[in-house]
GROMACS .gro file of C-alpha atoms in nm:
model
  289
    1MET     CA    1   4.135  17.826   7.224
    2ALA     CA    2   3.964  17.521   7.098
    3SER     CA    3   3.936  17.224   7.331
    4LEU     CA    4   4.138  16.920   7.250
    5THR     CA    5   3.933  16.647   7.081
    6PRO     CA    6   4.221  16.472   6.894
    7THR     CA    7   4.516  16.489   7.099
    8SER     CA    8   4.285  16.444   7.518
    9LYS     CA    9   4.122  16.105   7.789
   10THR     CA   10   4.159  16.529   7.877
   11LEU     CA   11   4.393  16.738   8.166
   12PHE     CA   12   4.655  16.637   8.291
   13LEU     CA   13   4.679  16.363   8.532
   14PHE     CA   14   4.697  15.985   8.501
   15HIS     CA   15   4.779  15.724   8.768
   16ARG     CA   16   5.052  15.478   8.697
   17PRO     CA   17   5.036  15.134   8.862
   18HIS     CA   18   5.358  15.025   9.034
   19LEU     CA   19   5.485  14.674   8.988
   20LYS     CA   20   5.578  14.506   9.312
   21PHE     CA   21   5.747  14.174   9.369
   22SER     CA   22   5.920  13.983   9.644
   23SER     CA   23   6.257  13.811   9.644
   24PRO     CA   24   6.213  13.461   9.793
   25CYS     CA   25   6.554  13.362   9.659
   26LEU     CA   26   6.716  13.623   9.879
   27GLU     CA   27   6.549  13.486  10.191
   28THR     CA   28   6.660  13.135  10.102
   29PHE     CA   29   7.016  13.253  10.053
   30LEU     CA   30   7.029  13.416  10.396
   31GLN     CA   31   6.892  13.112  10.570
   32SER     CA   32   7.134  12.874  10.403
   33SER     CA   33   7.432  13.098  10.477
   34PHE     CA   34   7.432  13.036  10.851
   35VAL     CA   35   7.650  12.753  10.983
   36SER     CA   36   7.472  12.485  11.184
   37LYS     CA   37   7.515  12.512  11.561
   38ARG     CA   38   7.619  12.146  11.579
   39VAL     CA   39   7.941  12.219  11.397
   40SER     CA   40   8.222  12.330  11.628
   41PHE     CA   41   8.570  12.457  11.561
   42HIS     CA   42   8.888  12.455  11.771
   43PHE     CA   43   8.998  12.795  11.639
   44LYS     CA   44   8.855  13.145  11.631
   45VAL     CA   45   8.733  13.285  11.303
   46PRO     CA   46   8.859  13.642  11.242
   47VAL     CA   47   8.584  13.903  11.198
   48PHE     CA   48   8.697  13.990  10.848
   49ASP     CA   49   8.639  13.629  10.737
   50ARG     CA   50   8.266  13.684  10.786
   51MET     CA   51   8.249  13.991  10.560
   52PRO     CA   52   8.179  13.802  10.235
   53LEU     CA   53   7.838  13.709  10.379
   54LYS     CA   54   7.741  14.076  10.409
   55THR     CA   55   7.883  14.155  10.068
   56ALA     CA   56   7.695  13.871   9.907
   57THR     CA   57   7.376  13.979  10.079
   58ALA     CA   58   7.411  14.333   9.944
   59VAL     CA   59   7.475  14.208   9.592
   60SER     CA   60   7.174  13.978   9.609
   61ALA     CA   61   6.951  14.267   9.721
   62THR     CA   62   7.068  14.511   9.454
   63THR     CA   63   7.027  14.262   9.172
   64ALA     CA   64   6.658  14.225   9.258
   65GLU     CA   65   6.573  14.560   9.094
   66LYS     CA   66   6.221  14.656   8.996
   67PRO     CA   67   6.148  14.652   8.623
   68LYS     CA   68   6.125  14.991   8.453
   69LYS     CA   69   5.781  15.150   8.479
   70ARG     CA   70   5.598  15.196   8.153
   71TYR     CA   71   5.396  15.512   8.094
   72PRO     CA   72   5.076  15.514   7.887
   73GLY     CA   73   5.176  15.571   7.524
   74GLU     CA   74   5.549  15.559   7.598
   75ALA     CA   75   5.617  15.276   7.354
   76LYS     CA   76   5.496  15.493   7.064
   77GLY     CA   77   5.693  15.803   7.160
   78PHE     CA   78   5.650  16.101   7.388
   79VAL     CA   79   5.384  16.267   7.173
   80GLU     CA   80   5.159  15.970   7.240
   81GLU     CA   81   5.212  16.026   7.613
   82MET     CA   82   5.101  16.388   7.570
   83ARG     CA   83   4.801  16.283   7.365
   84PHE     CA   84   4.696  16.028   7.626
   85VAL     CA   85   4.706  16.283   7.907
   86ALA     CA   86   4.523  16.546   7.704
   87MET     CA   87   4.246  16.310   7.600
   88LYS     CA   88   4.167  16.226   7.961
   89LEU     CA   89   4.070  16.590   8.013
   90HIS     CA   90   3.788  16.562   7.761
   91THR     CA   91   3.440  16.430   7.829
   92ARG     CA   92   3.333  16.087   7.706
   93GLU     CA   93   3.125  16.262   7.440
   94GLN     CA   94   3.435  16.439   7.310
   95ALA     CA   95   3.673  16.143   7.324
   96LYS     CA   96   3.644  15.776   7.413
   97GLU     CA   97   3.932  15.812   7.661
   98GLY     CA   98   3.771  16.118   7.820
   99GLU     CA   99   3.725  16.127   8.197
  100LYS     CA  100   3.596  16.480   8.253
  101GLU     CA  101   3.251  16.490   8.409
  102VAL     CA  102   2.999  16.736   8.270
  103LYS     CA  103   2.779  16.912   8.523
  104GLU     CA  104   2.409  16.968   8.464
  105LYS     CA  105   2.455  17.345   8.452
  106GLU     CA  106   2.709  17.307   8.172
  107GLU     CA  107   2.473  17.086   7.974
  108GLU     CA  108   2.192  17.338   8.015
  109ALA     CA  109   2.421  17.621   7.902
  110VAL     CA  110   2.504  17.429   7.585
  111ARG     CA  111   2.134  17.380   7.507
  112LYS     CA  112   2.064  17.752   7.552
  113TRP     CA  113   2.373  17.872   7.371
  114GLU     CA  114   2.332  18.095   7.068
  115PRO     CA  115   2.648  18.187   6.873
  116SER     CA  116   2.730  18.544   6.776
  117VAL     CA  117   2.971  18.696   6.529
  118ASP     CA  118   3.097  18.941   6.792
  119GLY     CA  119   3.187  18.659   7.030
  120TYR     CA  120   3.353  18.466   6.750
  121LEU     CA  121   3.556  18.771   6.646
  122LYS     CA  122   3.691  18.802   7.000
  123PHE     CA  123   3.804  18.441   6.978
  124LEU     CA  124   3.977  18.499   6.644
  125VAL     CA  125   4.155  18.812   6.769
  126ASP     CA  126   4.283  18.638   7.082
  127SER     CA  127   4.384  18.335   6.877
  128LYS     CA  128   4.589  18.551   6.644
  129LEU     CA  129   4.771  18.707   6.939
  130VAL     CA  130   4.855  18.362   7.078
  131TYR     CA  131   4.973  18.229   6.741
  132ASP     CA  132   5.178  18.545   6.682
  133THR     CA  133   5.345  18.477   7.016
  134LEU     CA  134   5.416  18.111   6.939
  135GLU     CA  135   5.561  18.188   6.599
  136GLY     CA  136   5.777  18.466   6.742
  137ILE     CA  137   5.910  18.232   7.012
  138VAL     CA  138   6.023  17.960   6.773
  139GLU     CA  139   6.173  18.223   6.542
  140LYS     CA  140   6.375  18.374   6.826
  141ALA     CA  141   6.465  18.027   6.960
  142VAL     CA  142   6.598  18.107   7.307
  143PHE     CA  143   6.647  17.731   7.333
  144PRO     CA  144   6.804  17.600   7.009
  145PHE     CA  145   6.558  17.314   6.963
  146TYR     CA  146   6.271  17.565   6.926
  147ALA     CA  147   6.406  17.630   6.578
  148GLU     CA  148   6.294  17.280   6.480
  149PHE     CA  149   5.936  17.410   6.483
  150ARG     CA  150   5.977  17.692   6.234
  151ASN     CA  151   5.783  17.671   5.908
  152THR     CA  152   5.600  17.352   5.997
  153GLY     CA  153   5.298  17.438   5.786
  154LEU     CA  154   5.080  17.456   6.097
  155GLU     CA  155   5.132  17.833   6.144
  156ARG     CA  156   4.805  18.025   6.174
  157SER     CA  157   4.892  18.395   6.211
  158GLU     CA  158   4.888  18.479   5.842
  159LYS     CA  159   4.564  18.287   5.789
  160LEU     CA  160   4.397  18.468   6.079
  161ALA     CA  161   4.509  18.805   5.946
  162LYS     CA  162   4.328  18.730   5.619
  163ASP     CA  163   4.012  18.624   5.802
  164LEU     CA  164   4.004  18.936   6.020
  165GLU     CA  165   4.051  19.150   5.710
  166TRP     CA  166   3.754  18.974   5.550
  167PHE     CA  167   3.534  19.045   5.852
  168LYS     CA  168   3.644  19.409   5.838
  169GLU     CA  169   3.540  19.427   5.473
  170GLN     CA  170   3.198  19.296   5.573
  171GLY     CA  171   3.154  19.595   5.802
  172TYR     CA  172   3.244  19.436   6.136
  173THR     CA  173   3.456  19.615   6.393
  174ILE     CA  174   3.764  19.416   6.491
  175PRO     CA  175   3.806  19.426   6.872
  176GLU     CA  176   4.130  19.453   7.065
  177PRO     CA  177   4.268  19.138   7.230
  178SER     CA  178   4.094  19.053   7.556
  179SER     CA  179   4.267  19.059   7.893
  180PRO     CA  180   4.280  18.677   7.917
  181GLY     CA  181   4.425  18.658   7.566
  182ALA     CA  182   4.695  18.915   7.644
  183THR     CA  183   4.774  18.742   7.973
  184TYR     CA  184   4.816  18.403   7.807
  185SER     CA  185   5.042  18.553   7.544
  186GLN     CA  186   5.265  18.697   7.817
  187ILE     CA  187   5.265  18.367   8.007
  188LEU     CA  188   5.379  18.181   7.695
  189GLN     CA  189   5.657  18.431   7.634
  190GLU     CA  190   5.794  18.408   7.987
  191MET     CA  191   5.752  18.032   8.002
  192SER     CA  192   5.942  17.981   7.677
  193GLU     CA  193   6.245  18.157   7.826
  194LYS     CA  194   6.251  17.972   8.159
  195ASP     CA  195   6.067  17.642   8.123
  196PRO     CA  196   6.105  17.477   7.780
  197GLN     CA  197   5.931  17.151   7.876
  198ALA     CA  198   5.620  17.336   7.994
  199PHE     CA  199   5.625  17.553   7.682
  200ILE     CA  200   5.636  17.249   7.455
  201CYS     CA  201   5.325  17.117   7.629
  202HIS     CA  202   5.134  17.436   7.543
  203PHE     CA  203   5.278  17.442   7.191
  204TYR     CA  204   5.161  17.087   7.126
  205ASN     CA  205   4.813  17.128   7.271
  206ILE     CA  206   4.742  17.458   7.094
  207TYR     CA  207   4.838  17.342   6.746
  208PHE     CA  208   4.703  16.990   6.765
  209ALA     CA  209   4.377  17.092   6.931
  210HIS     CA  210   4.308  17.339   6.652
  211SER     CA  211   4.371  17.073   6.388
  212ALA     CA  212   4.094  16.858   6.540
  213GLY     CA  213   3.842  17.020   6.773
  214GLY     CA  214   3.916  17.358   6.618
  215ARG     CA  215   3.807  17.239   6.277
  216MET     CA  216   3.480  17.115   6.425
  217ILE     CA  217   3.420  17.463   6.566
  218GLY     CA  218   3.499  17.612   6.228
  219ARG     CA  219   3.233  17.401   6.059
  220LYS     CA  220   2.970  17.495   6.318
  221VAL     CA  221   3.049  17.864   6.287
  222ALA     CA  222   3.040  17.849   5.909
  223GLU     CA  223   2.700  17.680   5.915
  224GLN     CA  224   2.537  17.898   6.179
  225LEU     CA  225   2.694  18.241   6.127
  226LEU     CA  226   2.877  18.271   5.796
  227GLU     CA  227   2.648  18.108   5.540
  228LYS     CA  228   2.888  17.813   5.521
  229LYS     CA  229   3.190  18.027   5.434
  230GLU     CA  230   3.511  17.841   5.523
  231LEU     CA  231   3.765  18.067   5.687
  232GLU     CA  232   4.138  18.056   5.614
  233PHE     CA  233   4.198  17.971   5.980
  234TYR     CA  234   4.075  17.620   5.900
  235LYS     CA  235   4.276  17.569   5.584
  236TRP     CA  236   4.629  17.430   5.552
  237ASP     CA  237   4.867  17.432   5.258
  238GLY     CA  238   4.942  17.066   5.196
  239ASP     CA  239   4.825  16.743   5.354
  240LEU     CA  240   4.734  16.823   5.715
  241SER     CA  241   4.787  16.467   5.838
  242GLN     CA  242   5.142  16.471   5.701
  243LEU     CA  243   5.214  16.815   5.847
  244LEU     CA  244   5.101  16.691   6.187
  245GLN     CA  245   5.311  16.376   6.157
  246ASN     CA  246   5.618  16.582   6.072
  247VAL     CA  247   5.571  16.784   6.391
  248ARG     CA  248   5.510  16.468   6.594
  249ASP     CA  249   5.841  16.331   6.472
  250LYS     CA  250   6.020  16.651   6.568
  251LEU     CA  251   5.861  16.656   6.914
  252ASN     CA  252   5.954  16.292   6.975
  253LYS     CA  253   6.310  16.360   6.866
  254VAL     CA  254   6.344  16.659   7.099
  255ALA     CA  255   6.200  16.464   7.394
  256GLU     CA  256   6.451  16.183   7.349
  257SER     CA  257   6.713  16.396   7.524
  258TRP     CA  258   6.486  16.474   7.821
  259THR     CA  259   6.502  16.296   8.153
  260ARG     CA  260   6.196  16.116   8.286
  261GLU     CA  261   6.150  16.400   8.533
  262GLU     CA  262   6.149  16.657   8.250
  263LYS     CA  263   5.896  16.453   8.054
  264ASP     CA  264   5.670  16.425   8.358
  265HIS     CA  265   5.696  16.800   8.412
  266CYS     CA  266   5.583  16.856   8.054
  267LEU     CA  267   5.286  16.622   8.099
  268GLU     CA  268   5.188  16.790   8.424
  269GLU     CA  269   5.146  17.119   8.239
  270THR     CA  270   4.862  16.983   8.025
  271GLU     CA  271   4.578  17.088   8.251
  272LYS     CA  272   4.716  17.441   8.276
  273SER     CA  273   4.735  17.464   7.898
  274PHE     CA  274   4.368  17.367   7.874
  275LYS     CA  275   4.265  17.622   8.134
  276HIS     CA  276   4.455  17.906   7.969
  277SER     CA  277   4.317  17.816   7.627
  278GLY     CA  278   3.965  17.819   7.768
  279ARG     CA  279   4.007  18.153   7.944
  280HIS     CA  280   4.107  18.341   7.631
  281SER     CA  281   3.817  18.191   7.435
  282SER     CA  282   3.486  18.375   7.441
  283PRO     CA  283   3.183  18.211   7.607
  284ASP     CA  284   3.049  18.145   7.258
  285ILE     CA  285   3.349  17.931   7.168
  286ILE     CA  286   3.367  17.755   7.503
  287MET     CA  287   3.010  17.637   7.455
  288MET     CA  288   3.109  17.485   7.123
  289LEU     CA  289   3.385  17.271   7.272
   0.00000   0.00000   0.00000
C-alpha cells in the first residue's frame, strides 16, 4: 500500500520522557516527628500510641504522586497520537517529523526506477483485495464499534473495480492477487476477530495513507503511464477533508473507552502495518513512496 505521508515522524516507536521529582517536605516531616532525647517521661508509652507516626508517614508518601504522563498528540485526541507515531516512520523528505534513515542503495534504486503498467496493476489488484477485506470486516462487525466505520465515504473497493475494468478494456490482463496481498488480507481478517486495537491501527493507516501519499502516487502514475488519466481510486464523493475529519471523530470517540494499555498496544502496531502495506505493494509502487 502507499506509504504514509500525512498521517507518519513514521513506524511505530516514540520515547516518552518521565517526570521525576523529590519530596523534601516528606523528609522534613520525618525529622520533626522524632521526640528530642532530652525529654524524659516517668511512664511507658504503649506501642500502639506510636502508630499514628507510621500512618502519617504512609499518607505523606502516597500524596506525593507523580503527575500523569502526557503522550505526544494526546491533548488533541487519540488519532493525533496515531498520526505522530506514523509520521516518525517516514523520512525527513516525506514528512518534517520523519526519523527514518534512507540508505544509499535505496536512493540509487529510486534514481534508476522506471514505472510499469504491469507493476502498477499488481498494486491495484492487491489494494482491492485489502479494501474488500476491510469493508467486509466493518460490515460484519464482530466488535460492535466496527459498525461506526461503515459508509464513511472513504471506501475504495467499488472505485478500484471500475479502474481494473478500464484497464481490461484497454487490453491489459488483470493479474491474480499476489501472495503478500493475500497474506495481509488474511492477517487483517484474523486480527479483526481477536485484536480490535491492532486492527484499528491498520484500518487508520491504510485509509489515511491513501488519502495523502496515495494521491501523490496516483498523480505520478497518471503523468508517467496513463497520459494523465485520473483513476477512480483517487477520487472521492464529497469533500475529502470532511470525510477524513468524520472518521477521525469516530476513531477518537471509540478510543475514549480504551485503557492506556490498549491505546499503547494500538500505537505499537503501527510499524507492522507499514511493513505489511509495503510487502503487498509491487517494487514499482514502493519506489514511489
